[in-house]
Short mmCIF file of N, CA, C and O in Angstrom, two decimals:
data_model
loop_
_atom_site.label_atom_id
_atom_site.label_comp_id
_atom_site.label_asym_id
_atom_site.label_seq_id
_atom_site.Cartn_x
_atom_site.Cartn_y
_atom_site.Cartn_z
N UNK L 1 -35.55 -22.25 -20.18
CA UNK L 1 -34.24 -22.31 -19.56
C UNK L 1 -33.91 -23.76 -19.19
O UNK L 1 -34.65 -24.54 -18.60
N UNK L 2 -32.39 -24.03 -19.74
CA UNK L 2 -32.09 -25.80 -19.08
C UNK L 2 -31.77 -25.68 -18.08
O UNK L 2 -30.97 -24.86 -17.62
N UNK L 3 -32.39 -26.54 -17.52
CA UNK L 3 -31.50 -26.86 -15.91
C UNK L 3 -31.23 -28.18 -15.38
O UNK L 3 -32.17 -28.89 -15.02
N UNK L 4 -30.27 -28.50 -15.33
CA UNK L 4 -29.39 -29.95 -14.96
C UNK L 4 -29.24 -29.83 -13.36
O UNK L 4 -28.92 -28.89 -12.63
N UNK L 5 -29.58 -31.07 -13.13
CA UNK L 5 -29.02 -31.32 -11.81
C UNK L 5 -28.39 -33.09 -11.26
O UNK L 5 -29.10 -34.10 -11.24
N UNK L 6 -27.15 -33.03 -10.94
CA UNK L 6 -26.70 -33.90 -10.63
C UNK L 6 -27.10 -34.85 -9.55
O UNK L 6 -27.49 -34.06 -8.69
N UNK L 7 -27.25 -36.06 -9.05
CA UNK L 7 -27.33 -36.75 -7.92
C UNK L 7 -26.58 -38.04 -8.29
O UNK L 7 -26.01 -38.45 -9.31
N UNK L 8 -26.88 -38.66 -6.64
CA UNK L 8 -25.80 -39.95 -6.68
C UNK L 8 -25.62 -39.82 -5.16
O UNK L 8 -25.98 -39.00 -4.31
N UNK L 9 -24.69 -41.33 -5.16
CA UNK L 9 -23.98 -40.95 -3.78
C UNK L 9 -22.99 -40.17 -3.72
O UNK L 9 -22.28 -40.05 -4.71
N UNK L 10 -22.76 -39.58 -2.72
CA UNK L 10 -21.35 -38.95 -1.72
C UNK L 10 -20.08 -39.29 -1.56
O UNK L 10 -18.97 -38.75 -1.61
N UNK L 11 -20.83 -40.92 -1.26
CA UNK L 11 -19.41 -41.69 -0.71
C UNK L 11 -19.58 -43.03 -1.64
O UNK L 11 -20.68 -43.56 -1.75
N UNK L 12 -18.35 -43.56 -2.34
CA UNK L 12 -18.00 -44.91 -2.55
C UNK L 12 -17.14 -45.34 -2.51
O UNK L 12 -16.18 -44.66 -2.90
N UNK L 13 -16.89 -46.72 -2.03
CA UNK L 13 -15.85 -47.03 -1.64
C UNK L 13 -15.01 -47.71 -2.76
O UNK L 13 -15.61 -47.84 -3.82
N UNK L 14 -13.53 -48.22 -2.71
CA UNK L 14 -12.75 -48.08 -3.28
C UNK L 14 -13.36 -49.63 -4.04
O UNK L 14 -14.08 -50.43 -3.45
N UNK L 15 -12.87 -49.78 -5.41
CA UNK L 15 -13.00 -50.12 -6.33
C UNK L 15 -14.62 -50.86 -6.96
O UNK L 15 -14.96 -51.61 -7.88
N UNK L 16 -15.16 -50.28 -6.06
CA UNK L 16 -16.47 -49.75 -6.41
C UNK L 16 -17.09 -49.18 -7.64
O UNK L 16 -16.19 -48.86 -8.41
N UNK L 17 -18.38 -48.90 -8.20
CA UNK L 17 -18.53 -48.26 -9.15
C UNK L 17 -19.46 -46.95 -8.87
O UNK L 17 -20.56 -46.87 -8.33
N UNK L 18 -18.57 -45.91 -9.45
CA UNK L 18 -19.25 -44.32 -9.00
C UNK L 18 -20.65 -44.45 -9.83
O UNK L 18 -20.52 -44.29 -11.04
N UNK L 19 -21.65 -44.64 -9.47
CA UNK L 19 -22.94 -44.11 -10.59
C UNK L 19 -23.63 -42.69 -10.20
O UNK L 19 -24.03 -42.37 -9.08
N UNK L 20 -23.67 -41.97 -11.30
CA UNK L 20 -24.61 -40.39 -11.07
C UNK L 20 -24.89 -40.39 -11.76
O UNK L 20 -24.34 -40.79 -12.79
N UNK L 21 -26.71 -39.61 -11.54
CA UNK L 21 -27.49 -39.17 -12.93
C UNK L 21 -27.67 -37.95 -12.81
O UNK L 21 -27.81 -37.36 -11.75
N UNK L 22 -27.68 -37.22 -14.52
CA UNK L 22 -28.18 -36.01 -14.28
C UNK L 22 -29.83 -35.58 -14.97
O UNK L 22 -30.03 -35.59 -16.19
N UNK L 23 -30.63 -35.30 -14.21
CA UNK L 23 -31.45 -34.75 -14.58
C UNK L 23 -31.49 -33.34 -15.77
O UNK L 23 -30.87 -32.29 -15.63
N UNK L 24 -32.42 -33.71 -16.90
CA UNK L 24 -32.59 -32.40 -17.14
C UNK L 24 -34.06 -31.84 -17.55
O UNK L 24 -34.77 -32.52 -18.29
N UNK L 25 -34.53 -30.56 -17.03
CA UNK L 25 -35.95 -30.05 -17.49
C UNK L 25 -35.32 -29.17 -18.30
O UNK L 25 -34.11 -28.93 -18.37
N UNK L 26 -36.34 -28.65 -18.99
CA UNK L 26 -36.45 -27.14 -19.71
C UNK L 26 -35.88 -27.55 -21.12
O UNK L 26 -36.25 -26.79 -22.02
N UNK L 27 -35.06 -28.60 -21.50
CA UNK L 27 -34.79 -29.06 -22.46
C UNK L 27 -34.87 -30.31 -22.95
O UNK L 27 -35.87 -30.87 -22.50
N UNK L 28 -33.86 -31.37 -24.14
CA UNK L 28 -34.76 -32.39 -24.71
C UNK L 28 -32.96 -32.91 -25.16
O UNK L 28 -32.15 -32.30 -25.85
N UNK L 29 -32.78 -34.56 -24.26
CA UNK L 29 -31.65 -35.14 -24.30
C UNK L 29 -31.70 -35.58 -26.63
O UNK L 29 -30.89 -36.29 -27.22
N UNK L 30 -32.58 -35.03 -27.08
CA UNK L 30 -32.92 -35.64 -28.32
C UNK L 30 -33.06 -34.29 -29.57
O UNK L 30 -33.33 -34.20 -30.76
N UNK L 31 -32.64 -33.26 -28.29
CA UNK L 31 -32.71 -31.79 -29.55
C UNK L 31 -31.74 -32.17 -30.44
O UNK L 31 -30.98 -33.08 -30.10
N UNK L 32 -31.64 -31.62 -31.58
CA UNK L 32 -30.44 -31.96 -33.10
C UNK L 32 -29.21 -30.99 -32.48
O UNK L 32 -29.36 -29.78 -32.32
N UNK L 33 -28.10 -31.63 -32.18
CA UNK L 33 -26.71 -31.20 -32.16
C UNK L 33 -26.54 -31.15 -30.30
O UNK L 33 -25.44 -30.99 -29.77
N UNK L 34 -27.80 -31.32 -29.53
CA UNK L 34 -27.22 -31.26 -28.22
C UNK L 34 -26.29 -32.17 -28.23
O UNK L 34 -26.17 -33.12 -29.00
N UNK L 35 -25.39 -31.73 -27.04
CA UNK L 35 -24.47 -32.70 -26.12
C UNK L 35 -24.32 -32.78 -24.86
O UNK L 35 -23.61 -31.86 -24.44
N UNK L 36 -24.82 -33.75 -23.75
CA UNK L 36 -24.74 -33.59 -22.83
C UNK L 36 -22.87 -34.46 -21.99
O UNK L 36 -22.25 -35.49 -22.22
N UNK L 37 -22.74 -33.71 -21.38
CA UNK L 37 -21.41 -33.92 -21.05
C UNK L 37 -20.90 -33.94 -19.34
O UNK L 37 -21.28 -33.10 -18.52
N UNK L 38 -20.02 -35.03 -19.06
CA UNK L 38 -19.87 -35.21 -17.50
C UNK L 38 -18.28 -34.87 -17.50
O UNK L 38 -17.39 -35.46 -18.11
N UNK L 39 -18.19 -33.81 -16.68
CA UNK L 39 -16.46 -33.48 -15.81
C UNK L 39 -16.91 -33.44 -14.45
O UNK L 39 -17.99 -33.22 -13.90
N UNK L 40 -15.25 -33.84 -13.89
CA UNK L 40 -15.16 -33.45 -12.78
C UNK L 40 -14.26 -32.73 -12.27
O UNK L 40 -13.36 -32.64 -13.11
N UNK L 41 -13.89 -31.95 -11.02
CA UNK L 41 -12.63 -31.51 -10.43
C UNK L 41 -11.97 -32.12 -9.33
O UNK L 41 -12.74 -32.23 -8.38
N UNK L 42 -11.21 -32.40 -9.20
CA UNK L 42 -10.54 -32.97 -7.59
C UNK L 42 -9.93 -32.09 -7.05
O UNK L 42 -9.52 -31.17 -7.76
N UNK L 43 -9.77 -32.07 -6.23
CA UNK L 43 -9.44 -31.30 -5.48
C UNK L 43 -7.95 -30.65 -5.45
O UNK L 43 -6.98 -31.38 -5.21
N UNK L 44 -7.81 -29.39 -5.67
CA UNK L 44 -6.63 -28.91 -6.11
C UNK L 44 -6.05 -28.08 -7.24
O UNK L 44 -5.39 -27.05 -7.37
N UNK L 45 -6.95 -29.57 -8.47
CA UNK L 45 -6.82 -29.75 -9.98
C UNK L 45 -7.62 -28.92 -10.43
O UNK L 45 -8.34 -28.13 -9.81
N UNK L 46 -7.42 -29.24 -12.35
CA UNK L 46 -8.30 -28.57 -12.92
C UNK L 46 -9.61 -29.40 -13.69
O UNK L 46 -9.55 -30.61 -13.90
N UNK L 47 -10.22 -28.95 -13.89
CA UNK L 47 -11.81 -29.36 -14.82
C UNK L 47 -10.95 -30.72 -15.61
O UNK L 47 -9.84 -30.76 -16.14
N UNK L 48 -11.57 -31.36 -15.50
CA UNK L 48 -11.04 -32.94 -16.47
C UNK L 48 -12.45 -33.56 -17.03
O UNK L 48 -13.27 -34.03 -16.23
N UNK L 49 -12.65 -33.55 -18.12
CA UNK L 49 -13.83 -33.55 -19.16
C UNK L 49 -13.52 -35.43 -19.20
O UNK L 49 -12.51 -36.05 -19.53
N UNK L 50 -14.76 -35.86 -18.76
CA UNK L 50 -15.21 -37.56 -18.31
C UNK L 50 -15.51 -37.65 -19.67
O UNK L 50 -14.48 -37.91 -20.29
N UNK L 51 -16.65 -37.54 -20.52
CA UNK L 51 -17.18 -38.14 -22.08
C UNK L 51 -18.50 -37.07 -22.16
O UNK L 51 -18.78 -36.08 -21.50
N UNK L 52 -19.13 -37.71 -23.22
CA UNK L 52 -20.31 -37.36 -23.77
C UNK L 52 -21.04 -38.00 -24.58
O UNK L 52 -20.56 -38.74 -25.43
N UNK L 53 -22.63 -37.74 -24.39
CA UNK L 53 -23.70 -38.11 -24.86
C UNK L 53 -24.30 -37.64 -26.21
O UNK L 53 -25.38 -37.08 -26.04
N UNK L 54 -23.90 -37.70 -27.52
CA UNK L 54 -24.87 -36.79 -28.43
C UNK L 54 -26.40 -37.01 -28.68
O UNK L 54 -26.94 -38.11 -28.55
N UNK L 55 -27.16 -35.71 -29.12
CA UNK L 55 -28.39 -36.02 -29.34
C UNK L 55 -28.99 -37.39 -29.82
O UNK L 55 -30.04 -37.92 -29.49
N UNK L 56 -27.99 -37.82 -30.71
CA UNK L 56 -28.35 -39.15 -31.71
C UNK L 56 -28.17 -40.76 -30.69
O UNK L 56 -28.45 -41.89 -31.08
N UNK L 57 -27.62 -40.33 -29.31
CA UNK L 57 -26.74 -41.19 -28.63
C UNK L 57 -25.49 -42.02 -28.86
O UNK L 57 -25.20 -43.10 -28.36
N UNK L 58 -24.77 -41.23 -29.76
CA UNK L 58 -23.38 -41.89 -29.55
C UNK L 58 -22.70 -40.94 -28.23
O UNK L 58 -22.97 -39.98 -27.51
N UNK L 59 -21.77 -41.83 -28.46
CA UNK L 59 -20.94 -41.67 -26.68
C UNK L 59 -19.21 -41.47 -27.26
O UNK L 59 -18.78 -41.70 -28.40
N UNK L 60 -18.57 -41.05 -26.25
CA UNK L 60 -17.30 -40.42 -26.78
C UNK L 60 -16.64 -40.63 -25.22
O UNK L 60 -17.33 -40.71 -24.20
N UNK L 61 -15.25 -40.68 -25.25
CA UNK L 61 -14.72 -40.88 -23.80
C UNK L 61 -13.57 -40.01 -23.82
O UNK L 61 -13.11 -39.62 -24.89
N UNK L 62 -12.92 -39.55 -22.36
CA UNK L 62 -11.57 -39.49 -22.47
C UNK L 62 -10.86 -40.56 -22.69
O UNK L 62 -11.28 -41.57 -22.12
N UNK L 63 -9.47 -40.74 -23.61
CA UNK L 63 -9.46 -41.47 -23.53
C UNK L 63 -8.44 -42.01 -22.39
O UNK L 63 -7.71 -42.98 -22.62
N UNK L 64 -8.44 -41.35 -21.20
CA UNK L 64 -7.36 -41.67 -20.03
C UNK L 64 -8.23 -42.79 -19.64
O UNK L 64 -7.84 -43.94 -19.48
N UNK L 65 -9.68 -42.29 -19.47
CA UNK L 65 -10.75 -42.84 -18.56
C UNK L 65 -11.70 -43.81 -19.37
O UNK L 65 -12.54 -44.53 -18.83
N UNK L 66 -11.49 -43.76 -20.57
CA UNK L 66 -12.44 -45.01 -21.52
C UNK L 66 -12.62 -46.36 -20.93
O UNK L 66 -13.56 -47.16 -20.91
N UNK L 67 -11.40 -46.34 -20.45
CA UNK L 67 -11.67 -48.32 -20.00
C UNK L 67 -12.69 -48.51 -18.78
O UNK L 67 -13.26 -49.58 -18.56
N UNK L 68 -12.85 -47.35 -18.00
CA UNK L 68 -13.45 -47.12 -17.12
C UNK L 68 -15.07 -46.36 -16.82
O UNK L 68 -15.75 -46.34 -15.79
N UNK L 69 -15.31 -45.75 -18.20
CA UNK L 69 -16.42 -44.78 -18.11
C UNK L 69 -17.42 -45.21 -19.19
O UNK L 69 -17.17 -45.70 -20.29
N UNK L 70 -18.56 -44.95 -18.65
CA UNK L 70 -19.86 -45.70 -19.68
C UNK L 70 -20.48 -43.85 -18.99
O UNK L 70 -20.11 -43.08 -18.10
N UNK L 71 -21.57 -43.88 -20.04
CA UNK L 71 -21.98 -42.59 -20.09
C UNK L 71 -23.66 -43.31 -21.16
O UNK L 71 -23.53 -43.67 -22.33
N UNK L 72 -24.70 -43.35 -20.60
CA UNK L 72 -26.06 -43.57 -20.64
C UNK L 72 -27.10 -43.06 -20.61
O UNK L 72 -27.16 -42.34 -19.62
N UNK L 73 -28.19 -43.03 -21.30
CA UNK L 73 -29.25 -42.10 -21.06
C UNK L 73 -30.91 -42.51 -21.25
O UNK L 73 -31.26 -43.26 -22.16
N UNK L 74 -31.46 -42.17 -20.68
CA UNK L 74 -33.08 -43.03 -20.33
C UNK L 74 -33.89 -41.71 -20.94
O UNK L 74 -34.45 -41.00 -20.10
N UNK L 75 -33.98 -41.39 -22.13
CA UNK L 75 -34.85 -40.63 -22.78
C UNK L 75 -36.23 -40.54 -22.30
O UNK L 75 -36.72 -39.42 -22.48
N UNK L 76 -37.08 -41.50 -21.67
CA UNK L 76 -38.50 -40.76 -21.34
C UNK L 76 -38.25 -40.30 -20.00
O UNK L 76 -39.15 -39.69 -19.42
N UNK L 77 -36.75 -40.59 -19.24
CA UNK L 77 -37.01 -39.66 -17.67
C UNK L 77 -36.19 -38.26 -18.07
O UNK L 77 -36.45 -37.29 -17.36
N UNK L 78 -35.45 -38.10 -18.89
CA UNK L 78 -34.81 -37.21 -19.80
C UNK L 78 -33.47 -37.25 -18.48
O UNK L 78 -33.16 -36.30 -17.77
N UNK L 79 -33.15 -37.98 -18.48
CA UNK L 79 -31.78 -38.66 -17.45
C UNK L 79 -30.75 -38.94 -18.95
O UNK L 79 -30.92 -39.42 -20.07
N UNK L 80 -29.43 -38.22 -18.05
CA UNK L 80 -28.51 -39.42 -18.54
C UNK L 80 -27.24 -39.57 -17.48
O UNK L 80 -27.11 -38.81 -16.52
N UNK L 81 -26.43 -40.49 -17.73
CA UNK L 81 -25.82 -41.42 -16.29
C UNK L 81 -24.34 -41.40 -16.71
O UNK L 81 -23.77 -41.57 -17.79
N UNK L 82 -23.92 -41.11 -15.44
CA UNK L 82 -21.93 -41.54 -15.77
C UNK L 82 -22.06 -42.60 -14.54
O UNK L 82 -22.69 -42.45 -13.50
N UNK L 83 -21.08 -44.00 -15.08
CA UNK L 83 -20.79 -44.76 -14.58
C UNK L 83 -18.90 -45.10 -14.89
O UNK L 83 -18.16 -45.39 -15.82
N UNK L 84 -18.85 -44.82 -13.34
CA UNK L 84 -17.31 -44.97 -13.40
C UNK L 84 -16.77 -46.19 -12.55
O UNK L 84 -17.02 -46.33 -11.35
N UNK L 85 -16.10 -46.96 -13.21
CA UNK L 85 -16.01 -48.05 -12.05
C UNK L 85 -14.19 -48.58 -11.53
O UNK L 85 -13.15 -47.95 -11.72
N UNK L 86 -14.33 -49.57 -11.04
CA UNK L 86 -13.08 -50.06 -10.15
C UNK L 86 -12.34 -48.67 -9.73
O UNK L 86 -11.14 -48.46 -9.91
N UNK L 87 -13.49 -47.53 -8.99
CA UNK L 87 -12.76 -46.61 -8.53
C UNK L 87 -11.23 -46.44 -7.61
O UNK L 87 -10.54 -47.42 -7.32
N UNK L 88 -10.93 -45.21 -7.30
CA UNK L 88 -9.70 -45.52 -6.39
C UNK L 88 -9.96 -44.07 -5.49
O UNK L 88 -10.74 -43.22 -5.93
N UNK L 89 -9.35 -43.90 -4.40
CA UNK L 89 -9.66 -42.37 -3.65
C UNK L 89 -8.61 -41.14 -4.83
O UNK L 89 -8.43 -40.01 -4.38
N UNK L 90 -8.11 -41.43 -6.04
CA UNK L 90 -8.16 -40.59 -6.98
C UNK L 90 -8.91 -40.18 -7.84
O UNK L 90 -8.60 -39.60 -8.89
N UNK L 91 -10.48 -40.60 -7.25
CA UNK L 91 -11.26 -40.47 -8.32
C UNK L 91 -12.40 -39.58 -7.48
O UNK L 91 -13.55 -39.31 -7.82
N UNK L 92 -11.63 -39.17 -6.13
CA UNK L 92 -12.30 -38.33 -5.54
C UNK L 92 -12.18 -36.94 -6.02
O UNK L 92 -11.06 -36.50 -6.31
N UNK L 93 -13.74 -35.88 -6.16
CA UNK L 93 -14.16 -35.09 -6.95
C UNK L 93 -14.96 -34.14 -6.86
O UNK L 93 -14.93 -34.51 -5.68
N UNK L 94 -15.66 -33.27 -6.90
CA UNK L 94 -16.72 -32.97 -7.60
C UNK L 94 -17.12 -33.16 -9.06
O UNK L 94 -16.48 -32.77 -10.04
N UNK L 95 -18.45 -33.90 -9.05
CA UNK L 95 -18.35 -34.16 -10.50
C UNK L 95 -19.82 -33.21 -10.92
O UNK L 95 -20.86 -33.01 -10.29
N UNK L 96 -19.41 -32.78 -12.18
CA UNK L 96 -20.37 -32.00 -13.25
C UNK L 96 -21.25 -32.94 -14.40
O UNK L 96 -20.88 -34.05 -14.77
N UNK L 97 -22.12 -32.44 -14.73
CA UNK L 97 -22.68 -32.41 -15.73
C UNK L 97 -23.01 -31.23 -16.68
O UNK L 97 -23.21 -30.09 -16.25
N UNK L 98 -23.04 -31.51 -17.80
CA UNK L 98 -23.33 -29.90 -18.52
C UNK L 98 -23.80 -30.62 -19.77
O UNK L 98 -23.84 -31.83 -19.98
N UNK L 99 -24.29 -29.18 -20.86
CA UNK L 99 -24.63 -29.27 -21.91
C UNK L 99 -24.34 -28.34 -23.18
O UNK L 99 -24.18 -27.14 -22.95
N UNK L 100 -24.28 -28.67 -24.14
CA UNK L 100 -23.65 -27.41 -25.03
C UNK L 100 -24.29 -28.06 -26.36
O UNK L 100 -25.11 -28.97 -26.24
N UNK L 101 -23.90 -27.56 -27.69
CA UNK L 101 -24.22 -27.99 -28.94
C UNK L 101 -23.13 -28.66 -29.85
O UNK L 101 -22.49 -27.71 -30.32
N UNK L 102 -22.76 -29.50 -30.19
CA UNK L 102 -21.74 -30.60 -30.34
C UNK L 102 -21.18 -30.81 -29.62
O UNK L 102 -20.92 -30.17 -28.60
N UNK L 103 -20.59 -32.49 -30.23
CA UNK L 103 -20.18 -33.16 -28.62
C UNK L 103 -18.39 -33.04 -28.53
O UNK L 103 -17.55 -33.61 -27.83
N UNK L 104 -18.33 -32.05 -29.54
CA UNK L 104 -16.47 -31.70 -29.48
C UNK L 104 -16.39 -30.61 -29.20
O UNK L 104 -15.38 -29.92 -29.33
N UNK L 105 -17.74 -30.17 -28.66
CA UNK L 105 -17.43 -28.35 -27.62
C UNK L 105 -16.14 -28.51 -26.80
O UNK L 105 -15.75 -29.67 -26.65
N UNK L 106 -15.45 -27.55 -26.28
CA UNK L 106 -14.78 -27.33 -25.30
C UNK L 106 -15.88 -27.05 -24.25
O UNK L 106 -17.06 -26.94 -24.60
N UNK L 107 -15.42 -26.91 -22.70
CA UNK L 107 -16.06 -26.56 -21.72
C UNK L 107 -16.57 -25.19 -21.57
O UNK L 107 -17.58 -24.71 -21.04
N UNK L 108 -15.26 -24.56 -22.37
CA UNK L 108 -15.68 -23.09 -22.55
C UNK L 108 -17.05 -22.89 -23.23
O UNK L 108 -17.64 -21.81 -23.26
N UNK L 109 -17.34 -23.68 -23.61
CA UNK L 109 -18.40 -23.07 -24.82
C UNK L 109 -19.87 -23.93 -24.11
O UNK L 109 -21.01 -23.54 -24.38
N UNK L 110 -19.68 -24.76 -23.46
CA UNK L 110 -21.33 -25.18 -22.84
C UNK L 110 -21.68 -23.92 -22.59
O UNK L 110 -21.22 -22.79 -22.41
N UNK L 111 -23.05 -24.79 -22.64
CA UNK L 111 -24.21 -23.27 -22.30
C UNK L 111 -24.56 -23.79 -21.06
O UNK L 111 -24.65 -22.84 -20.29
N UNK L 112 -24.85 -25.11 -20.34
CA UNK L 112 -25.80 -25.25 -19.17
C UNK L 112 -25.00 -25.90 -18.23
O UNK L 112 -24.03 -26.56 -18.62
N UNK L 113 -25.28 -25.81 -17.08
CA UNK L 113 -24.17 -26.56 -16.48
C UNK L 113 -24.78 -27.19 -14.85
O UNK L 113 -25.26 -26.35 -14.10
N UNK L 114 -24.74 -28.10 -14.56
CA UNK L 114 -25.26 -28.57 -12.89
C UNK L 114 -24.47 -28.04 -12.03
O UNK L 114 -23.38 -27.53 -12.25
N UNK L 115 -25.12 -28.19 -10.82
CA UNK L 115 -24.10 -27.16 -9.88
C UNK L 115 -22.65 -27.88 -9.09
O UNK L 115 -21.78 -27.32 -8.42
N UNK L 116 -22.81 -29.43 -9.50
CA UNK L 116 -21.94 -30.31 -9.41
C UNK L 116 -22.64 -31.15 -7.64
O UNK L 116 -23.55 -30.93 -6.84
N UNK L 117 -21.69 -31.98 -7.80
CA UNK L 117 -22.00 -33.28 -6.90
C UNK L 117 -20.94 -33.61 -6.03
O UNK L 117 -20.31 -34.49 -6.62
N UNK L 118 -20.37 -33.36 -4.87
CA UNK L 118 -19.06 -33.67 -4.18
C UNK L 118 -19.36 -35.46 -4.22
O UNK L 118 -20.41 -35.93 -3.77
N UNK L 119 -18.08 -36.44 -4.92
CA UNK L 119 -18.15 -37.67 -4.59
C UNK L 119 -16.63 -38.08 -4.35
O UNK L 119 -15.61 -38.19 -5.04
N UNK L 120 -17.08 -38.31 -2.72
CA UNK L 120 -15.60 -39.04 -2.32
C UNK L 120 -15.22 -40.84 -2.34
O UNK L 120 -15.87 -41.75 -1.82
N UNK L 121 -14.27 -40.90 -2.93
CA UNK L 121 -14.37 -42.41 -2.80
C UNK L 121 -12.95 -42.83 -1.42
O UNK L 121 -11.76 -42.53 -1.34
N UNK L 122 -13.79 -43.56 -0.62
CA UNK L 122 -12.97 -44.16 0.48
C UNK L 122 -12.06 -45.61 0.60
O UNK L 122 -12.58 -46.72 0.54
N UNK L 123 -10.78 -45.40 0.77
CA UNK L 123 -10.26 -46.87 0.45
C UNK L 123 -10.33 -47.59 1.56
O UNK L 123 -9.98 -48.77 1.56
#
C-alpha cells in the first residue's frame, strides 16, 4: 500500500518561498508510468493541480503557476518537493500531494493521495 505524507511549514511569510516535501513508503518515485503530483485548495475554492513529477523525472507545471513552481525529487529518501516562491497570502492553502499512473491523469483518477498540509502565508 502507498502512503504519502506531506510536511513543511505552516506559516510563510509573504514573498517568501513555500517549500514541502512529500514522503513516500510502500512505493518507488522510479516505478514505469508513476506520477507523483502536488495540488492545493484555498479556502473556499476548488482543487487547483500545482505540476508533476514523472517516473523518468520530467516535470510539467500549471501553466498559471510555472514561473513560480519547481517540483523535485531525492530518489534514495524516496522524497519529492514543491517549491513555490515570491508567495502572496493568495497562496494560502491546503496543499496535497498524490500519485497516479501518467503524469496527464486528472485528479479523478490518482490512486494515492496525502492527507494534505494547511500552509498559510502571512503578509
Amino acid at each position: 500500500q502507498v502512503q504519502l505524507q506531506e510536511s513543511g511549514p505552516g506559516l510563510v511569510k509573504t514573498s517568501q518561498t513555500l517549500s514541502l516535501t512529500c514522503t513516500v513508503s510502500g512505493g518507488s518515485l522510479t516505478t514505469s508510468t508513476s506520477a507523483w503530483h502536488w495540488l492545493r485548495q484555498p479556502p473556499g475554492k476548488k482543487l487547483e493541480w500545482l505540476g508533476v513529477i514523472a517516473y523518468d523525472g520530467s516535470t510539467y507545471y500549471s501553466p498559471s503557476l510555472k514561473s513560480r513552481t519547481s517540483i523535485s525529487r531525492d530518489t534514495s529518501k524516496n522524497q519529492f518537493s514543491l517549491q513555490l516562491s515570491s508567495v502572496t497570502p493568495e497562496d494560502t492553502a491546503v496543499y496535497y500531494c498524490a500519485a497516479g499512473n501518467g503524469w496527464y491523469a486528472s485528479p479523478s483518477e490518482y490512486e494515492y493521495w496525502g492527507q494534505g498540509t494547511q500552509v498559510t502565508v502571512s503578509s
